[in-house]
Coordinates of C-alpha atoms in Angstrom, one line a residue:
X1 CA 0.0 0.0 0.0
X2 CA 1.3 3.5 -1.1
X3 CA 1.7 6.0 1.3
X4 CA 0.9 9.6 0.5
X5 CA 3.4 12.5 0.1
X6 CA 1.3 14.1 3.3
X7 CA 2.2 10.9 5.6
X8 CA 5.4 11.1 4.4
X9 CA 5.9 15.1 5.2
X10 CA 4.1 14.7 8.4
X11 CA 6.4 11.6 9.7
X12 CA 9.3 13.5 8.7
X13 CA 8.2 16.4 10.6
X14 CA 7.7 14.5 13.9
X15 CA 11.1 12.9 13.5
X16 CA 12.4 16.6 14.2
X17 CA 10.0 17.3 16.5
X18 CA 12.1 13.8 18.3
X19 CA 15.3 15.8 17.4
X20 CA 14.5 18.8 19.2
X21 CA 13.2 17.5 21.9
X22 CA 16.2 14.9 22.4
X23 CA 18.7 17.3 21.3
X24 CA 17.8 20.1 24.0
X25 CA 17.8 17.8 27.2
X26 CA 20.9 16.6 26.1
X27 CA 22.1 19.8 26.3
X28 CA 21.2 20.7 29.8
X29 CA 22.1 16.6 30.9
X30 CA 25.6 17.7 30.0
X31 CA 25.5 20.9 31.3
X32 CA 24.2 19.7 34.3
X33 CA 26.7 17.0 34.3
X34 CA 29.6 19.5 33.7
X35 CA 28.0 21.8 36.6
X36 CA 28.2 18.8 39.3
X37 CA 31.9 17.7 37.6
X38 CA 33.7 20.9 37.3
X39 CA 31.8 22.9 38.9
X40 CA 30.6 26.8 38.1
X41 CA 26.7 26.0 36.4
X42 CA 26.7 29.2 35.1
X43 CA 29.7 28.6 32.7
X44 CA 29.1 25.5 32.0
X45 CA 25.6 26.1 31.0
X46 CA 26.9 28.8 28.5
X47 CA 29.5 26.4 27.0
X48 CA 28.0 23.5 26.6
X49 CA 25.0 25.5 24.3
X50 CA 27.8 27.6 22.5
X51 CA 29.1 24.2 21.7
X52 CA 26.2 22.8 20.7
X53 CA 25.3 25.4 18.5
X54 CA 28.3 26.1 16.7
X55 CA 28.3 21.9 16.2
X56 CA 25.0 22.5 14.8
X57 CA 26.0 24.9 12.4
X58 CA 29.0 22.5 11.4
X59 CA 26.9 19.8 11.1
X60 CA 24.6 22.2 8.6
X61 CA 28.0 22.4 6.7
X62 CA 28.8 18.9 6.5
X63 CA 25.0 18.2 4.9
X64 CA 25.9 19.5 2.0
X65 CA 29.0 16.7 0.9
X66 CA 26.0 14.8 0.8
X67 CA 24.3 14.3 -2.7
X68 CA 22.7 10.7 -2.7
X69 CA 20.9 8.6 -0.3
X70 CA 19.5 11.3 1.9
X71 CA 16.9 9.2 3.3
X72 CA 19.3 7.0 4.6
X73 CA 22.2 8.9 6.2
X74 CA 19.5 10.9 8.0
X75 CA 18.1 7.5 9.1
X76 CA 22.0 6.7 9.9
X77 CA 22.1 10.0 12.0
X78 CA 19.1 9.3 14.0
X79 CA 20.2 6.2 15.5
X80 CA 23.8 7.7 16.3
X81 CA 21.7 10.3 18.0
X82 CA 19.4 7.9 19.9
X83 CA 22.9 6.1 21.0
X84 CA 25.0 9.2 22.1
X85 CA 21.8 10.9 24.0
X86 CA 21.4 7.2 26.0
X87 CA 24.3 6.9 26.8
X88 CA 25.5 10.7 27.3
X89 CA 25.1 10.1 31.5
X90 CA 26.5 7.3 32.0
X91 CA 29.7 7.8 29.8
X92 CA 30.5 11.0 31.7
X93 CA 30.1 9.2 35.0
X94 CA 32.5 6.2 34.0
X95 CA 34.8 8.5 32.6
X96 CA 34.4 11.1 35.9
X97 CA 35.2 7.9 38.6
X98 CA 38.4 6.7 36.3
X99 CA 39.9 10.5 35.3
X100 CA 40.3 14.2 36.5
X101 CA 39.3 14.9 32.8
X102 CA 35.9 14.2 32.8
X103 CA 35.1 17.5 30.9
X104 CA 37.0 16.4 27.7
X105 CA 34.6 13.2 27.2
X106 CA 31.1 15.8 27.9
X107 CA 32.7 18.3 25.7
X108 CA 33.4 15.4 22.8
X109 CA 29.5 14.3 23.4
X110 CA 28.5 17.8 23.2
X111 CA 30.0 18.1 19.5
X112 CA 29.0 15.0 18.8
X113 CA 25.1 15.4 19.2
X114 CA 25.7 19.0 17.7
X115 CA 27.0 17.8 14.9
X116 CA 24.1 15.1 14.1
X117 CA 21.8 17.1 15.1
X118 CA 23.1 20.1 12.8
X119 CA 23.1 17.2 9.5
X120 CA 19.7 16.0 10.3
X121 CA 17.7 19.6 10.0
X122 CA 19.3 20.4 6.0
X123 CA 18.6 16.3 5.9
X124 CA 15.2 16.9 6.7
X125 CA 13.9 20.0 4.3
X126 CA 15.9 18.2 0.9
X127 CA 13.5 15.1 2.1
X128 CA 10.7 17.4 2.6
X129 CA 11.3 19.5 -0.7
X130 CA 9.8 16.7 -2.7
X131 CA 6.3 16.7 -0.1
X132 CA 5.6 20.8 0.0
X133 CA 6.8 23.9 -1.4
X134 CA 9.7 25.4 -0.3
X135 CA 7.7 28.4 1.3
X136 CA 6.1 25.8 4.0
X137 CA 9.2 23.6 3.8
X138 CA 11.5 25.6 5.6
X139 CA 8.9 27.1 7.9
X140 CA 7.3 23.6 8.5
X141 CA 10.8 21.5 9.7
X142 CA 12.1 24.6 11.9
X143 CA 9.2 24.8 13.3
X144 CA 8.7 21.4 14.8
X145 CA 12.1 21.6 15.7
X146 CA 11.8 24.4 17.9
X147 CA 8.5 22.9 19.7
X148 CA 10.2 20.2 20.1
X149 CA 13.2 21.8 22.0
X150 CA 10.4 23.8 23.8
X151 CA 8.7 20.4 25.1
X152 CA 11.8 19.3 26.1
X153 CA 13.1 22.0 28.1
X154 CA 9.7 21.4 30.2
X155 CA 10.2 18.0 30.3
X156 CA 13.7 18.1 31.5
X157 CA 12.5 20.8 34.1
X158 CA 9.3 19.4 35.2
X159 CA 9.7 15.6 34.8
X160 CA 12.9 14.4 33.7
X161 CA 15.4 15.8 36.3
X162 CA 13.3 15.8 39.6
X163 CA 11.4 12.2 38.8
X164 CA 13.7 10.1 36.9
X165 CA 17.1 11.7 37.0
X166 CA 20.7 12.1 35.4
X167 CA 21.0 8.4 35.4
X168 CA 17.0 8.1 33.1
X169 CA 16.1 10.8 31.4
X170 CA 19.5 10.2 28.6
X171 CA 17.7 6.5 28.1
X172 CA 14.0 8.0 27.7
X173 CA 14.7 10.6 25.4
X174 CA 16.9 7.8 22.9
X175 CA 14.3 5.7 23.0
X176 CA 11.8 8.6 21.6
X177 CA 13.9 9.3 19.0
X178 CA 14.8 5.7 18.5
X179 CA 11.3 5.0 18.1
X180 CA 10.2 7.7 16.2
X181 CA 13.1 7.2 13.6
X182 CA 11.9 3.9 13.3
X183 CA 8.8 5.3 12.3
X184 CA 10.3 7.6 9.6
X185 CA 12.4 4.6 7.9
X186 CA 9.3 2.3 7.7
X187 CA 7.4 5.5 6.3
X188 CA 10.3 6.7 4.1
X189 CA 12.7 2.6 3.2
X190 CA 11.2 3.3 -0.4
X191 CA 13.5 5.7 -1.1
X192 CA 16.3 3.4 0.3
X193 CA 17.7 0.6 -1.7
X194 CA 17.3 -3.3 -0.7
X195 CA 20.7 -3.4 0.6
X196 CA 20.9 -0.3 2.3
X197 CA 17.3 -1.3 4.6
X198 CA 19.0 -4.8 5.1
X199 CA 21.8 -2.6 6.8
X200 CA 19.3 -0.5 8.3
X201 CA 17.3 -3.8 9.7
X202 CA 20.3 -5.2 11.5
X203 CA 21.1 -1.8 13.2
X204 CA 17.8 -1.1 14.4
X205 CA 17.7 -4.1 15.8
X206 CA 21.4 -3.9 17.4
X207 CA 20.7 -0.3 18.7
X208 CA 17.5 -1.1 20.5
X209 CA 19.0 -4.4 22.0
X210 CA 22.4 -1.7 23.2
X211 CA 19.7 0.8 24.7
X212 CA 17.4 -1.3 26.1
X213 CA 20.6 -3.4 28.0
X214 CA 21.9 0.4 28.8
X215 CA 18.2 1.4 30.5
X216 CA 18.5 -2.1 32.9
X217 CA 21.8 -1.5 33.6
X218 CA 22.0 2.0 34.2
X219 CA 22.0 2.7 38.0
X220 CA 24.4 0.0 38.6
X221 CA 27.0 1.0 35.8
X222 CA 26.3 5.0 37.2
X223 CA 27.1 3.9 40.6
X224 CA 30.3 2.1 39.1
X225 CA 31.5 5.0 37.9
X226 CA 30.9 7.4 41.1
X227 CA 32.1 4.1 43.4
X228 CA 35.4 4.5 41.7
X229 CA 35.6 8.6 42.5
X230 CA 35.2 7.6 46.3
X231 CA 37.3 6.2 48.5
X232 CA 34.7 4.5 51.0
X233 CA 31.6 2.3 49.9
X234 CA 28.7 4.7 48.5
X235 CA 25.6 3.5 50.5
X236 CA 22.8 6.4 49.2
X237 CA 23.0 8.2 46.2
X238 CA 20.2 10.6 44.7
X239 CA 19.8 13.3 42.3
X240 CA 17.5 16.0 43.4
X241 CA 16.1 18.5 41.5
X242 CA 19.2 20.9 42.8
X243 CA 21.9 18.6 43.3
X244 CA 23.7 15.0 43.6
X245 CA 23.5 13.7 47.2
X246 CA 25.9 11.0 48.2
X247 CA 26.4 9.3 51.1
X248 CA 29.7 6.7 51.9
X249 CA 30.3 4.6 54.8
X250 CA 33.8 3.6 56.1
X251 CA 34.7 1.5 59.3
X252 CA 31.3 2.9 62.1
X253 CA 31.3 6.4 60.4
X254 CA 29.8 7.8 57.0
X255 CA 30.7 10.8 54.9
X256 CA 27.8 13.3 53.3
X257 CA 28.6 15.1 50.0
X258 CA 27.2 16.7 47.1
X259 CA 27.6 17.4 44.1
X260 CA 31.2 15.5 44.5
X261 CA 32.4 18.2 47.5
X262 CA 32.4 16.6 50.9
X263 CA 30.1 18.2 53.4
X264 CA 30.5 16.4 56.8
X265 CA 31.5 13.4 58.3
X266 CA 30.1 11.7 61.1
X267 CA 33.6 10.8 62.6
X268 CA 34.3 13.9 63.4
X269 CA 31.1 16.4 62.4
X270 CA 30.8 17.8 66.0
X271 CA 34.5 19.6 65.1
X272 CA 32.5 21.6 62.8
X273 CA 29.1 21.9 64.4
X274 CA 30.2 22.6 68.1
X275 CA 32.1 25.8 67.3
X276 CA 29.9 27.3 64.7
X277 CA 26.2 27.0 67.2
X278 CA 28.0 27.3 70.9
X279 CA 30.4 30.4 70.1
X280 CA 27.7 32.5 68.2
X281 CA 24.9 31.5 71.0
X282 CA 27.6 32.0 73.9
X283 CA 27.6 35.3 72.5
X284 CA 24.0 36.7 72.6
X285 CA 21.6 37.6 75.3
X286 CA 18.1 36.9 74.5
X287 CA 18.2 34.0 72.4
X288 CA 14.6 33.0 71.3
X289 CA 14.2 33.0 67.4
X290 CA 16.8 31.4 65.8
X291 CA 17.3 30.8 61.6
X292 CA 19.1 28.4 60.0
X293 CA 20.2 29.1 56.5
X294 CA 21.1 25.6 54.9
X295 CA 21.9 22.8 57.4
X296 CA 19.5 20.3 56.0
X297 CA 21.6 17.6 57.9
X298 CA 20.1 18.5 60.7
X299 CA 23.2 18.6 62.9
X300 CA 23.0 22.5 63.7
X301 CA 19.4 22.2 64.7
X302 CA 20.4 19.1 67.5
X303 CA 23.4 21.9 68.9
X304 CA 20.4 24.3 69.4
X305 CA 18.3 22.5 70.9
X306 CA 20.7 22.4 73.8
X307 CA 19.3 25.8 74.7
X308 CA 16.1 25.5 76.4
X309 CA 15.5 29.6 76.4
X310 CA 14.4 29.0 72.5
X311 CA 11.4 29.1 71.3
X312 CA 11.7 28.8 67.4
X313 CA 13.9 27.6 65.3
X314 CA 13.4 28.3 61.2
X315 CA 15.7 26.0 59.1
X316 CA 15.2 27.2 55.5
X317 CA 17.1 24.9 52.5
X318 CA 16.4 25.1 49.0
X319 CA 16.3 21.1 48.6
X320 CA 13.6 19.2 50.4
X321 CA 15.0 15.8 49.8
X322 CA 18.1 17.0 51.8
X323 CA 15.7 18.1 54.5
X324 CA 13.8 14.8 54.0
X325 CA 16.8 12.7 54.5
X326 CA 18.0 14.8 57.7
X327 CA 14.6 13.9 58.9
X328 CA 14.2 10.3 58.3
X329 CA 17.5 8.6 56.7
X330 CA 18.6 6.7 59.9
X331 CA 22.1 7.2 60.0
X332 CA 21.0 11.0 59.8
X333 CA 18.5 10.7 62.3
X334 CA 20.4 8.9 64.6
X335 CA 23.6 11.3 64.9
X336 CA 21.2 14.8 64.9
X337 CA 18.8 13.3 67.4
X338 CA 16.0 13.4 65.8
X339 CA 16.4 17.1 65.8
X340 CA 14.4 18.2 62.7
X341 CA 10.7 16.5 63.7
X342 CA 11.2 18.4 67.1
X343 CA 8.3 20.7 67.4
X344 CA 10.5 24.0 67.6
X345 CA 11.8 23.3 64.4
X346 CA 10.4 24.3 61.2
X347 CA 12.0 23.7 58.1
X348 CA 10.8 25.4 54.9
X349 CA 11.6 24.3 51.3
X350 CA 12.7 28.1 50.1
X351 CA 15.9 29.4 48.6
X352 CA 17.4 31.5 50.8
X353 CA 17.7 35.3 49.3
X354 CA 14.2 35.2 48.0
X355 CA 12.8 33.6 52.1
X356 CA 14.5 36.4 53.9
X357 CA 13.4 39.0 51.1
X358 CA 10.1 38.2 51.6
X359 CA 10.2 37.6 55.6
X360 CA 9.2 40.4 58.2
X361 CA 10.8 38.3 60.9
X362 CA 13.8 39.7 63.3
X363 CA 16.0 36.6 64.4
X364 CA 18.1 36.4 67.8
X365 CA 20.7 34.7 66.1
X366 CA 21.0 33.7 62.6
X367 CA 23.4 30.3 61.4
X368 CA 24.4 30.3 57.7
X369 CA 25.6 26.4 56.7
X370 CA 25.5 26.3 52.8
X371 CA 27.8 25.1 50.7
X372 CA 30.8 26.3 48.9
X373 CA 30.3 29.8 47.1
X374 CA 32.3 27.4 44.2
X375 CA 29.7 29.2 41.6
X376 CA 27.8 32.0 40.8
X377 CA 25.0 30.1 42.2
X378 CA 25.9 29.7 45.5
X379 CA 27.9 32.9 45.3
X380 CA 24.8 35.4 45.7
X381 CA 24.4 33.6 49.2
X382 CA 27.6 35.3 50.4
X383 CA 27.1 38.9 48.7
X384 CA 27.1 41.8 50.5
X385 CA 23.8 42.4 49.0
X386 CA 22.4 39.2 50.4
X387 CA 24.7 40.2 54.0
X388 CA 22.7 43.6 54.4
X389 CA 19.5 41.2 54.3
X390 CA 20.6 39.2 56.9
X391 CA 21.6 42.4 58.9
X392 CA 18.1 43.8 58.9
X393 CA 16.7 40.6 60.0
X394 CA 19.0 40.2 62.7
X395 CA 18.0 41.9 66.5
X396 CA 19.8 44.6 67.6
X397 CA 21.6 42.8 69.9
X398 CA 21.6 39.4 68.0
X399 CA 24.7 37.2 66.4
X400 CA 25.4 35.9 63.0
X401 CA 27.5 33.5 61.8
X402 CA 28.6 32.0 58.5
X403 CA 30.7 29.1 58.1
X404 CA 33.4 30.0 55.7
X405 CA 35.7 27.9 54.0
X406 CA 39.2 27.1 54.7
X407 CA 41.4 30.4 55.8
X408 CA 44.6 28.7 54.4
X409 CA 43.5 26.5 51.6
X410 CA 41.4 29.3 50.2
X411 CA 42.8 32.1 52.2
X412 CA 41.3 35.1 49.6
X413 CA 37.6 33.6 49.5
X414 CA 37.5 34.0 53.3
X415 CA 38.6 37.2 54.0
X416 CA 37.0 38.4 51.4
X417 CA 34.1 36.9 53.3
X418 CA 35.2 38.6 56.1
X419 CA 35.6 42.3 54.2
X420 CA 31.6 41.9 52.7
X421 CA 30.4 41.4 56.0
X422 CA 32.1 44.4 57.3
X423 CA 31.2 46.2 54.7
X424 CA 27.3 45.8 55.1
X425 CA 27.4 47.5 58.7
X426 CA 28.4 44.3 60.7
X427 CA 31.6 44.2 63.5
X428 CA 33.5 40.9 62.6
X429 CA 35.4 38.3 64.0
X430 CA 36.6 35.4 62.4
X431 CA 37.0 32.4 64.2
X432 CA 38.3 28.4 62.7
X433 CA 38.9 24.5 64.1
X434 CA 41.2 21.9 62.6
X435 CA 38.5 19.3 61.3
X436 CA 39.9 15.9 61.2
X437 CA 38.4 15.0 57.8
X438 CA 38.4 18.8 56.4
X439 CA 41.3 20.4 57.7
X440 CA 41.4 24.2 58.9
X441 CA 38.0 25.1 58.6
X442 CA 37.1 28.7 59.6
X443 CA 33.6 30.9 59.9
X444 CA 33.0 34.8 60.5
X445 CA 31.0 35.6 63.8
X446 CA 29.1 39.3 63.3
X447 CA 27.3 41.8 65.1
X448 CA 25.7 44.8 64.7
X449 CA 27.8 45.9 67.8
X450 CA 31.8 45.3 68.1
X451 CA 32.7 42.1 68.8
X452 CA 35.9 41.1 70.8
X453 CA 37.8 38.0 71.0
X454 CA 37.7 38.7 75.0
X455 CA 33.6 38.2 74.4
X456 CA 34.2 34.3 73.5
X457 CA 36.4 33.9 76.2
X458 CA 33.2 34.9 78.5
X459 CA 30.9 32.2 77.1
X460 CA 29.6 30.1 79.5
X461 CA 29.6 26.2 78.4
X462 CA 27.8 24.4 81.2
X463 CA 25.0 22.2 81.3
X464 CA 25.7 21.7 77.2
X465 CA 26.8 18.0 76.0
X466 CA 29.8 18.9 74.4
X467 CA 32.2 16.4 72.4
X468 CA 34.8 18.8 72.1
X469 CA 34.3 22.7 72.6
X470 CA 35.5 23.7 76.0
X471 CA 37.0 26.6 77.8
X472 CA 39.9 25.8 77.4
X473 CA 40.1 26.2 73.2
X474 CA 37.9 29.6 72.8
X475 CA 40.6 31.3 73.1
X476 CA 42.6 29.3 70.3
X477 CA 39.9 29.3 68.1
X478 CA 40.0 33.1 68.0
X479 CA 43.9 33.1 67.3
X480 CA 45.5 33.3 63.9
X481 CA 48.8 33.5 62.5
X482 CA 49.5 36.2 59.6
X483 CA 47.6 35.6 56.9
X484 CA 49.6 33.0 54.4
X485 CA 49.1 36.1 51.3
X486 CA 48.7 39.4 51.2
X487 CA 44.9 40.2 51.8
X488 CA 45.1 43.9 51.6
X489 CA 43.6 44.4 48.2
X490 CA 41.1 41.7 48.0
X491 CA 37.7 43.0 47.0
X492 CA 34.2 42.8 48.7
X493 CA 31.9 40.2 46.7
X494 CA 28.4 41.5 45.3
X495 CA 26.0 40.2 42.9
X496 CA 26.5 42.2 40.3
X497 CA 30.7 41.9 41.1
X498 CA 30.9 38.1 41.6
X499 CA 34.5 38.0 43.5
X500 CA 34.4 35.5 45.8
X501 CA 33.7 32.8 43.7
X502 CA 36.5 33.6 41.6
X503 CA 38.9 33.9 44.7
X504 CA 37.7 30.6 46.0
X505 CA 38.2 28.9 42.7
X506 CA 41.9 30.2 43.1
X507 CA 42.8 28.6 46.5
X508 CA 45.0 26.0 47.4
X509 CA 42.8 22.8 47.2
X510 CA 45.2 20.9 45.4
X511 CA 47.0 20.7 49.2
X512 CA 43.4 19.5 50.7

């Protein structure tokens, strides 16, 4: 049975459709991946679609060395496509466990699907040139090619990354455009010789049977390839919506991180955690309404509620599986005692600029714990812009803290930290603990009155359980040698001025 020239245009036209939608979530898989890899989202996001494009365009140019058998090297690049968008994820995670070069084999991809994606559009209107004029030709294939990448930006957004992940979504979209191209070669294979659809058969058949394996083996050959990036056993691994959560057990003690950067250890947590609550609430008078910025772990809020003078305590972070797992994981549960389903706690799902923007709420004492300002991202959170917010939240006789980074393994980011905090009205004084698993780890105390080192040596530690903190080290933790560079001309970070980022970037970590 003969099919009509309309089929034929409108099978075409859904095969781009397939393109655009594939080709655009594989653009923000690998950004994404090269965001969690190398870190700085904003960059790699602006990369990875410069390189896609300009791939696109060489692609256009490569079309035209073409002159015979159209139907069948676009038929050719579909199921390349399908291939390199399954397996996209799970390359770049094999080749991230095994290599500090993770970015070359994301880049490569990135060309790659540029590149077939770029053949298949001047592929698609010479097909289409012999079904409509040239008027609705052109018009017709760009335009389903540009719903499509509009369906899949929502897709990846809505559905793909929160619900099936880094380690799905790749498989999903090549099996649309596995299928779909199926479709199109059935529709089109009389415009292909005998020989060429025997060809076409056998790989159909051989690319569905690769993908297919590829979607049952997925988690396990994704946690092969983050297993061989850590040193201990990974137990728990998730993608969120925001970021990759991994958890790692060695000997009795397990290690959080995310997105690759390690955020605490149970061994030796209490380093960190004992210091950053017990020095800012030894501090402050009236301590009733406290805020926690970040600290979905749950380990701040267990320090806190030490201090039976407190009423409330607000713990605001931006990913809710984080909170969920601070809530109910057991190891989690078990080393913040239970902290986060106490009824003085409230934890709200909320990004943290846009909760205390909106809030009317004064806070006795506010505890910033967030990640890294390793990108612009995470950058905004540490801005004197975002600082002057906290400082008009803050009582007049309250304490904040932030915890912030190493002062020797990234000596400009933190007293650049330091200098923006001054600089949005508060007194300072920086204070940092030798962690066992992190090394010198360092946070900025601030007031909206001075602040002495003479006021920590005041603080009165009894009746808290303490693992470490006592007397006796307040006054060390207050003490620091000269600075290891010279810090007189580093510059205050803002949003529209993005230094700390930059200066953090720039430390030492090759010594941690």
């Amino acid at each position: 049975m003969s099919i009509s020239n309309k089929k034929k245009s409108l099978v075409l036209k859904i095969a781009l459709f397939a393109t655009g939608f594939s080709g655009i979530v594989a653009e923000y898989v690998l950004s994404t991946l090269a965001s969690y890899f190398i870190g700085n989202a904003i960059l790699q996001f602006t990369l990875i679609v410069s390189i896609m494009l300009f791939s696109m365009g060489l692609g256009s140019r490569i079309s035209k060395t073409f002159n015979a058998n159209i139907v069948f090297y676009f038929v050719i690049a579909e199921l390349l496509l399908s291939l390199l968008v399954s397996f996209s994820a799970i390359a770049s995670y094999i080749v991230y466990g095994y290599s500090n070069n993770s970015w070359i084999i994301i880049y490569v991809l990135s060309i790659a699907i540029g590149l077939l994606i770029g053949l298949e559009i001047p592929f698609a209107t010479r097909i289409n040139d012999s079904y409509e004029e040239l008027r609705l030709n052109i018009s017709n294939i760009l335009e389903k090619d540009y719903y499509g990448s509009l369906l899949g930006g929502l897709f990846f957004a809505f559905i793909g990354l929160p619900y099936l992940g880094l380690t799905y979504t790749p498989f999903v979209l090549g099996l649309v455009n596995l299928i779909v191209s199926f479709w199109l070669f059935y529709t089109l294979k009389e415009h292909i010789s005998k020989k060429l659809q025997r060809i076409l058969w056998i790989s159909y058949i051989g690319v569905f049977s690769i993908v297919l394996l590829g979607l049952c083996y997925a988690k396990p050959l994704v946690l092969f390839g983050e297993q061989a990036k850590y040193k201990d056993k990974i137990v728990f691994s998730e993608q969120t919506k925001y970021q990759k959560i991994v958890i790692t057990k060695w000997s009795d003690w397990h290690s959080l991180y995310i997105n690759g950067n390690q955020q605490l250890s149970t061994f030796d947590e209490y380093l960190y955690h004992e210091p950053m609550v017990h020095t800012a609430l030894g501090i402050t008078d009236s301590k009733k309404d406290i805020l926690v910025l970040g600290g979905g772990d749950g380990c701040i809020a267990r320090e806190l509620l030490q201090y039976e003078t407190i009423n409330t305590i607000t713990l605001v972070d931006l990913d809710s599986r984080m909170i969920d797992i601070g809530k109910s994981h057991p190891i989690f549960a078990s080393i913040n005692k239970n902290s986060l389903n106490n009824t003085k706690v409230t934890t709200i799902n909320a990004d943290a600029f846009t909760f205390l923007e909106k809030s009317t709420k004064t806070y006795d004492v506010i505890l910033v714990d967030l990640p890294d300002p390793n990108n612009v991202d995470l950058n905004k959170l540490y801005t004197k812009e975002f600082y002057t917010i906290c400082y008009n939240h803050l009582s007049d006789e309250g304490t904040f803290i932030t915890q912030s980074g190493s002062p020797y393994y990234a000596t400009k980011a933190f007293y650049c930290i330091d200098k923006t905090l001054k600089k949005s009205g508060f007194h300072t004084l920086p204070i940092h603990n030798q962690i066992l698993t992190l090394g010198e780890w360092g946070w900025i105390l601030a007031k909206k009155t001075p602040i002495h080192k003479e006021d920590l040596q005041a603080i009165n530690l009894e009746n808290l359980q303490l693992k470490w903190l006592n007397k006796e080290v307040l006054p060390g933790i207050t003490s620091f040698g000269k600075p290891l560079i010279d810090t007189t001309g580093i510059k205050i970070n803002t949003i529209f001025e993005p230094t700390l980022y930059i200066y953090y970037k720039q430390g030492n970590w090759d010594l941690y």
